[in-house]
CSV table of C-alpha atoms and ligand atoms in Angstrom, one decimal:
chain,number,residue,atom,x,y,z
A,780,MET,CA,0.0,0.0,0.0
A,781,LYS,CA,1.4,3.3,-1.0
A,782,HIS,CA,1.0,6.5,1.0
A,783,GLU,CA,-1.2,9.0,-0.8
A,784,LEU,CA,-1.8,12.8,-0.8
A,785,PRO,CA,-5.0,13.3,1.2
A,786,LYS,CA,-7.8,15.1,-0.6
A,787,LEU,CA,-7.9,18.8,0.1
A,788,PRO,CA,-11.4,19.4,1.3
A,789,TYR,CA,-11.6,23.0,0.0
A,790,ALA,CA,-10.5,25.1,-2.9
A,791,TYR,CA,-7.0,26.7,-3.2
A,792,THR,CA,-8.8,30.1,-3.0
A,793,ALA,CA,-10.6,29.2,0.2
A,794,LEU,CA,-8.0,30.9,2.5
A,795,GLU,CA,-7.6,34.1,0.5
A,796,PRO,CA,-6.5,36.8,1.2
A,797,TYR,CA,-4.4,35.4,4.1
A,798,ILE,CA,-3.0,32.4,2.3
A,799,ASP,CA,-3.0,33.0,-1.4
A,800,ALA,CA,-4.2,30.4,-4.0
A,801,LYS,CA,-0.9,30.1,-5.7
A,802,THR,CA,0.9,29.3,-2.5
A,803,MET,CA,-1.8,26.8,-1.5
A,804,GLU,CA,-1.6,25.0,-4.9
A,805,LEU,CA,2.2,24.8,-4.9
A,806,HIS,CA,2.3,23.8,-1.2
A,807,TYR,CA,-0.2,21.0,-1.7
A,808,THR,CA,0.5,19.7,-5.2
A,809,LYS,CA,4.3,20.1,-5.2
A,810,HIS,CA,5.7,20.2,-1.6
A,811,HIS,CA,3.3,17.8,0.1
A,812,GLN,CA,3.2,15.5,-3.0
A,813,THR,CA,7.0,15.3,-2.9
A,814,TYR,CA,7.0,14.3,0.7
A,815,VAL,CA,4.6,11.5,-0.1
A,816,ASP,CA,6.6,10.4,-3.1
A,817,LYS,CA,9.9,10.4,-1.3
A,818,LEU,CA,8.4,8.5,1.7
A,819,ASN,CA,7.1,5.8,-0.7
A,820,ALA,CA,10.6,5.6,-2.3
A,821,ALA,CA,12.3,5.3,1.1
A,822,LEU,CA,9.9,2.4,2.0
A,823,GLU,CA,10.5,0.6,-1.3
A,824,LYS,CA,13.0,-1.9,0.2
A,825,TYR,CA,10.8,-2.7,3.1
A,826,PRO,CA,7.6,-4.4,2.1
A,827,GLU,CA,6.9,-5.2,5.8
A,828,LEU,CA,6.7,-1.5,6.6
A,829,GLN,CA,4.6,-0.4,3.6
A,830,GLY,CA,1.2,-1.2,5.1
A,831,ARG,CA,1.9,0.5,8.4
A,832,PRO,CA,0.2,3.8,9.1
A,833,ILE,CA,2.4,6.9,9.0
A,834,GLU,CA,1.7,7.6,12.7
A,835,GLU,CA,3.1,4.1,13.6
A,836,LEU,CA,6.3,4.6,11.5
A,837,LEU,CA,7.0,8.0,13.1
A,838,MET,CA,6.3,6.9,16.7
A,839,ASN,CA,8.7,4.0,16.2
A,840,ILE,CA,11.2,5.8,14.0
A,841,ALA,CA,14.3,5.1,16.2
A,842,SER,CA,13.6,1.3,16.3
A,843,LEU,CA,12.6,0.7,12.6
A,844,LYS,CA,14.8,-2.0,11.1
A,845,VAL,CA,16.0,0.1,8.2
A,846,ASP,CA,19.3,1.6,6.9
A,847,GLU,CA,20.2,4.9,8.5
A,848,ALA,CA,19.8,6.9,5.3
A,849,ASP,CA,16.3,5.4,4.9
A,850,ARG,CA,15.5,6.2,8.5
A,851,THR,CA,16.4,9.9,7.9
A,852,ALA,CA,14.3,9.9,4.7
A,853,ILE,CA,11.3,8.3,6.5
A,854,ARG,CA,11.6,10.8,9.3
A,855,ASN,CA,11.9,13.8,7.0
A,856,HIS,CA,9.4,12.9,4.3
A,857,GLY,CA,7.1,10.9,6.6
A,858,GLY,CA,7.1,13.8,9.0
A,859,GLY,CA,6.4,16.1,6.1
A,860,HIS,CA,3.4,14.0,5.0
A,861,PHE,CA,2.0,13.7,8.5
A,862,ASN,CA,2.4,17.4,9.4
A,863,HIS,CA,0.9,18.7,6.2
A,864,SER,CA,-2.0,16.3,6.3
A,865,LEU,CA,-2.9,17.8,9.7
A,866,PHE,CA,-2.2,21.4,8.5
A,867,TRP,CA,-4.8,21.2,5.7
A,868,LYS,CA,-7.3,19.7,8.0
A,869,TYR,CA,-7.0,22.3,10.7
A,870,LEU,CA,-7.3,25.2,8.2
A,871,ASP,CA,-10.6,23.8,6.7
A,872,PRO,CA,-12.9,26.8,6.6
A,873,SER,CA,-15.9,24.6,7.3
A,874,ASN,CA,-14.5,23.6,10.7
A,875,GLN,CA,-16.5,24.6,13.7
A,876,LYS,CA,-14.8,26.4,16.6
A,877,ASP,CA,-13.7,23.9,19.2
A,878,LYS,CA,-15.1,25.1,22.5
A,879,LEU,CA,-13.4,22.4,24.6
A,880,LEU,CA,-10.0,23.4,23.2
A,881,ILE,CA,-10.7,27.0,23.9
A,882,ASN,CA,-11.5,26.2,27.5
A,883,GLU,CA,-8.3,24.2,27.7
A,884,ILE,CA,-6.3,27.1,26.3
A,885,ASN,CA,-7.8,29.5,28.8
A,886,LEU,CA,-6.9,27.2,31.6
A,887,SER,CA,-3.3,26.6,30.4
A,888,PHE,CA,-2.4,30.0,29.2
A,889,GLY,CA,-4.7,32.4,31.1
A,890,SER,CA,-6.5,33.6,28.0
A,891,VAL,CA,-6.6,33.0,24.3
A,892,ASP,CA,-4.9,36.3,23.7
A,893,GLU,CA,-2.0,35.3,25.9
A,894,PHE,CA,-1.8,32.0,24.1
A,895,LYS,CA,-1.7,33.7,20.7
A,896,LYS,CA,1.0,36.0,22.0
A,897,GLN,CA,3.2,33.2,23.2
A,898,PHE,CA,2.6,31.1,20.1
A,899,THR,CA,3.3,34.0,17.7
A,900,ASP,CA,6.5,34.8,19.6
A,901,SER,CA,7.6,31.2,19.4
A,902,ALA,CA,6.9,31.0,15.6
A,903,ALA,CA,8.7,34.3,15.0
A,904,LYS,CA,11.8,33.2,16.8
A,905,LEU,CA,12.1,29.7,15.1
A,906,PHE,CA,15.4,29.8,13.3
A,907,GLY,CA,15.4,28.3,9.9
A,908,SER,CA,12.8,25.7,8.7
A,909,GLY,CA,10.4,24.1,11.1
A,910,TRP,CA,7.0,24.2,12.7
A,911,THR,CA,5.5,25.8,15.8
A,912,TRP,CA,3.0,23.5,17.4
A,913,LEU,CA,0.3,23.5,20.1
A,914,THR,CA,0.7,20.1,21.6
A,915,ARG,CA,-0.7,18.0,24.5
A,916,ASN,CA,1.9,16.2,26.6
A,917,ASN,CA,0.7,12.6,26.8
A,918,THR,CA,2.2,12.1,30.3
A,919,ASN,CA,0.5,15.0,32.1
A,920,SER,CA,-2.1,16.1,29.5
A,921,LYS,CA,-0.7,19.7,29.6
A,922,LEU,CA,-0.9,22.0,26.6
A,923,GLU,CA,2.5,23.2,25.5
A,924,ILE,CA,3.8,25.4,22.6
A,925,LYS,CA,6.8,23.7,20.9
A,926,ASN,CA,9.1,24.6,18.1
A,927,LEU,CA,10.2,21.6,16.2
A,928,PRO,CA,12.9,21.7,13.5
A,929,LEU,CA,12.5,20.6,9.8
A,930,GLN,CA,9.6,18.1,9.5
A,931,ASP,CA,9.9,16.5,12.9
A,932,ALA,CA,6.4,15.4,14.0
A,933,PRO,CA,5.3,15.9,17.6
A,934,ILE,CA,4.3,12.3,17.9
A,935,MET,CA,7.9,11.3,17.5
A,936,THR,CA,8.5,12.7,21.1
A,937,GLY,CA,5.3,11.7,22.8
A,938,LEU,CA,3.5,14.9,22.1
A,939,GLU,CA,0.0,14.9,20.7
A,940,PRO,CA,-0.3,17.6,18.0
A,941,ILE,CA,-3.3,19.8,18.2
A,942,PHE,CA,-2.3,22.2,15.4
A,943,GLY,CA,0.9,23.5,13.9
A,944,LEU,CA,2.0,26.4,11.9
A,945,ASP,CA,4.4,25.7,9.0
A,946,VAL,CA,7.1,28.4,9.1
A,947,TRP,CA,9.2,27.0,6.2
A,948,GLU,CA,9.7,29.8,3.7
A,949,HIS,CA,7.7,27.8,1.1
A,950,ALA,CA,4.6,28.3,3.2
A,951,TYR,CA,4.6,32.0,2.9
A,952,TYR,CA,7.4,33.4,0.7
A,953,LEU,CA,5.4,34.0,-2.5
A,954,LYS,CA,3.0,36.4,-0.8
A,955,TYR,CA,4.9,37.6,2.2
A,956,GLN,CA,8.6,37.3,1.1
A,957,ASN,CA,10.7,37.8,4.3
A,958,ARG,CA,7.8,39.1,6.3
A,959,ARG,CA,7.2,36.1,8.5
A,960,PRO,CA,5.6,38.0,11.4
A,961,GLU,CA,2.8,39.2,8.9
A,962,TYR,CA,2.2,35.7,7.7
A,963,ILE,CA,1.9,34.5,11.4
A,964,GLU,CA,-0.5,37.4,12.2
A,965,ASN,CA,-2.7,36.6,9.2
A,966,TRP,CA,-2.7,32.9,9.9
A,967,TRP,CA,-4.8,33.5,13.0
A,968,HIS,CA,-7.6,34.6,10.6
A,969,VAL,CA,-7.7,31.3,8.8
A,970,LEU,CA,-7.3,29.2,11.9
A,971,LYS,CA,-10.4,30.8,13.4
A,972,LEU,CA,-9.5,29.8,16.9
A,973,ILE,CA,-11.9,32.4,18.3
B,1395,MN,MN1,5.1,23.1,4.1
Protein backbone atom coordinates (compact mmCIF):
# COMPACT_ATOMS: atom_id res chain seq x y z
CA MET A 1 0.00 0.00 0.00
CA LYS A 2 1.44 3.34 -1.00
CA HIS A 3 0.96 6.52 0.98
CA GLU A 4 -1.19 9.03 -0.82
CA LEU A 5 -1.81 12.75 -0.81
CA PRO A 6 -5.03 13.26 1.19
CA LYS A 7 -7.83 15.06 -0.60
CA LEU A 8 -7.87 18.80 0.08
CA PRO A 9 -11.43 19.40 1.29
CA TYR A 10 -11.60 23.01 0.01
CA ALA A 11 -10.49 25.14 -2.93
CA TYR A 12 -7.03 26.70 -3.25
CA THR A 13 -8.75 30.08 -3.03
CA ALA A 14 -10.57 29.25 0.24
CA LEU A 15 -7.99 30.86 2.53
CA GLU A 16 -7.59 34.06 0.52
CA PRO A 17 -6.50 36.75 1.15
CA TYR A 18 -4.44 35.45 4.08
CA ILE A 19 -3.00 32.44 2.30
CA ASP A 20 -3.04 32.99 -1.44
CA ALA A 21 -4.25 30.40 -3.96
CA LYS A 22 -0.90 30.06 -5.72
CA THR A 23 0.90 29.26 -2.46
CA MET A 24 -1.81 26.76 -1.54
CA GLU A 25 -1.59 25.04 -4.91
CA LEU A 26 2.20 24.77 -4.89
CA HIS A 27 2.32 23.81 -1.24
CA TYR A 28 -0.22 21.03 -1.68
CA THR A 29 0.49 19.70 -5.18
CA LYS A 30 4.28 20.09 -5.16
CA HIS A 31 5.68 20.20 -1.63
CA HIS A 32 3.29 17.79 0.05
CA GLN A 33 3.23 15.49 -2.98
CA THR A 34 7.04 15.32 -2.92
CA TYR A 35 7.01 14.28 0.75
CA VAL A 36 4.57 11.50 -0.13
CA ASP A 37 6.61 10.35 -3.14
CA LYS A 38 9.90 10.35 -1.27
CA LEU A 39 8.36 8.54 1.69
CA ASN A 40 7.12 5.81 -0.67
CA ALA A 41 10.56 5.65 -2.30
CA ALA A 42 12.25 5.29 1.11
CA LEU A 43 9.93 2.37 1.97
CA GLU A 44 10.48 0.56 -1.31
CA LYS A 45 13.05 -1.85 0.15
CA TYR A 46 10.84 -2.69 3.13
CA PRO A 47 7.61 -4.40 2.10
CA GLU A 48 6.87 -5.21 5.76
CA LEU A 49 6.67 -1.48 6.55
CA GLN A 50 4.63 -0.41 3.56
CA GLY A 51 1.23 -1.22 5.07
CA ARG A 52 1.91 0.51 8.38
CA PRO A 53 0.22 3.84 9.09
CA ILE A 54 2.43 6.89 9.03
CA GLU A 55 1.75 7.56 12.74
CA GLU A 56 3.15 4.15 13.63
CA LEU A 57 6.28 4.62 11.52
CA LEU A 58 7.01 7.99 13.12
CA MET A 59 6.31 6.89 16.70
CA ASN A 60 8.74 4.02 16.23
CA ILE A 61 11.23 5.84 14.04
CA ALA A 62 14.26 5.07 16.24
CA SER A 63 13.64 1.32 16.28
CA LEU A 64 12.62 0.67 12.65
CA LYS A 65 14.83 -1.99 11.08
CA VAL A 66 16.05 0.13 8.18
CA ASP A 67 19.31 1.63 6.89
CA GLU A 68 20.23 4.92 8.53
CA ALA A 69 19.82 6.88 5.28
CA ASP A 70 16.32 5.44 4.90
CA ARG A 71 15.50 6.22 8.54
CA THR A 72 16.39 9.87 7.89
CA ALA A 73 14.26 9.87 4.72
CA ILE A 74 11.28 8.30 6.52
CA ARG A 75 11.64 10.81 9.35
CA ASN A 76 11.86 13.83 7.03
CA HIS A 77 9.39 12.88 4.32
CA GLY A 78 7.08 10.86 6.57
CA GLY A 79 7.06 13.78 9.00
CA GLY A 80 6.35 16.14 6.12
CA HIS A 81 3.44 13.98 5.00
CA PHE A 82 1.99 13.71 8.51
CA ASN A 83 2.43 17.40 9.39
CA HIS A 84 0.94 18.73 6.16
CA SER A 85 -2.03 16.34 6.33
CA LEU A 86 -2.87 17.83 9.71
CA PHE A 87 -2.19 21.39 8.53
CA TRP A 88 -4.77 21.22 5.69
CA LYS A 89 -7.34 19.67 7.98
CA TYR A 90 -7.02 22.31 10.66
CA LEU A 91 -7.34 25.16 8.16
CA ASP A 92 -10.57 23.80 6.68
CA PRO A 93 -12.91 26.83 6.59
CA SER A 94 -15.90 24.60 7.33
CA ASN A 95 -14.46 23.62 10.74
CA GLN A 96 -16.49 24.60 13.74
CA LYS A 97 -14.81 26.38 16.61
CA ASP A 98 -13.68 23.87 19.20
CA LYS A 99 -15.11 25.13 22.50
CA LEU A 100 -13.44 22.44 24.59
CA LEU A 101 -10.05 23.37 23.18
CA ILE A 102 -10.66 27.04 23.87
CA ASN A 103 -11.49 26.19 27.51
CA GLU A 104 -8.31 24.18 27.75
CA ILE A 105 -6.28 27.05 26.28
CA ASN A 106 -7.82 29.47 28.76
CA LEU A 107 -6.90 27.16 31.63
CA SER A 108 -3.34 26.56 30.42
CA PHE A 109 -2.37 30.03 29.23
CA GLY A 110 -4.73 32.35 31.12
CA SER A 111 -6.47 33.60 27.98
CA VAL A 112 -6.64 32.99 24.25
CA ASP A 113 -4.89 36.32 23.68
CA GLU A 114 -2.01 35.33 25.93
CA PHE A 115 -1.76 31.96 24.15
CA LYS A 116 -1.71 33.68 20.74
CA LYS A 117 0.99 36.04 21.96
CA GLN A 118 3.21 33.19 23.16
CA PHE A 119 2.59 31.07 20.05
CA THR A 120 3.28 34.02 17.72
CA ASP A 121 6.46 34.85 19.58
CA SER A 122 7.64 31.25 19.39
CA ALA A 123 6.93 31.02 15.62
CA ALA A 124 8.68 34.34 14.97
CA LYS A 125 11.78 33.16 16.81
CA LEU A 126 12.07 29.75 15.15
CA PHE A 127 15.39 29.79 13.33
CA GLY A 128 15.41 28.26 9.86
CA SER A 129 12.84 25.73 8.68
CA GLY A 130 10.40 24.11 11.05
CA TRP A 131 6.99 24.22 12.69
CA THR A 132 5.48 25.79 15.78
CA TRP A 133 3.00 23.47 17.44
CA LEU A 134 0.33 23.50 20.07
CA THR A 135 0.71 20.07 21.63
CA ARG A 136 -0.68 18.04 24.48
CA ASN A 137 1.86 16.21 26.58
CA ASN A 138 0.72 12.58 26.84
CA THR A 139 2.21 12.07 30.29
CA ASN A 140 0.54 14.99 32.10
CA SER A 141 -2.07 16.14 29.50
CA LYS A 142 -0.68 19.70 29.65
CA LEU A 143 -0.91 21.97 26.62
CA GLU A 144 2.50 23.17 25.45
CA ILE A 145 3.82 25.35 22.65
CA LYS A 146 6.77 23.70 20.92
CA ASN A 147 9.06 24.63 18.07
CA LEU A 148 10.25 21.58 16.18
CA PRO A 149 12.92 21.66 13.46
CA LEU A 150 12.48 20.59 9.83
CA GLN A 151 9.59 18.11 9.52
CA ASP A 152 9.93 16.48 12.93
CA ALA A 153 6.44 15.43 14.00
CA PRO A 154 5.30 15.95 17.62
CA ILE A 155 4.27 12.27 17.85
CA MET A 156 7.94 11.31 17.54
CA THR A 157 8.51 12.66 21.05
CA GLY A 158 5.32 11.65 22.85
CA LEU A 159 3.46 14.87 22.13
CA GLU A 160 -0.02 14.88 20.68
CA PRO A 161 -0.27 17.58 18.00
CA ILE A 162 -3.31 19.81 18.20
CA PHE A 163 -2.35 22.19 15.41
CA GLY A 164 0.87 23.45 13.91
CA LEU A 165 2.03 26.40 11.90
CA ASP A 166 4.35 25.68 8.99
CA VAL A 167 7.05 28.35 9.07
CA TRP A 168 9.16 26.97 6.22
CA GLU A 169 9.65 29.76 3.70
CA HIS A 170 7.73 27.76 1.07
CA ALA A 171 4.61 28.26 3.21
CA TYR A 172 4.63 32.04 2.86
CA TYR A 173 7.41 33.40 0.66
CA LEU A 174 5.40 33.99 -2.54
CA LYS A 175 3.02 36.35 -0.80
CA TYR A 176 4.95 37.60 2.21
CA GLN A 177 8.60 37.27 1.11
CA ASN A 178 10.69 37.80 4.27
CA ARG A 179 7.76 39.10 6.34
CA ARG A 180 7.21 36.05 8.51
CA PRO A 181 5.55 38.02 11.36
CA GLU A 182 2.85 39.23 8.94
CA TYR A 183 2.23 35.66 7.74
CA ILE A 184 1.88 34.51 11.37
CA GLU A 185 -0.52 37.35 12.23
CA ASN A 186 -2.68 36.58 9.22
CA TRP A 187 -2.68 32.86 9.94
CA TRP A 188 -4.81 33.48 13.01
CA HIS A 189 -7.59 34.62 10.64
CA VAL A 190 -7.66 31.30 8.83
CA LEU A 191 -7.26 29.20 11.95
CA LYS A 192 -10.42 30.78 13.39
CA LEU A 193 -9.54 29.81 16.94
CA ILE A 194 -11.90 32.42 18.35
MN1 LIG B 1 5.12 23.09 4.10
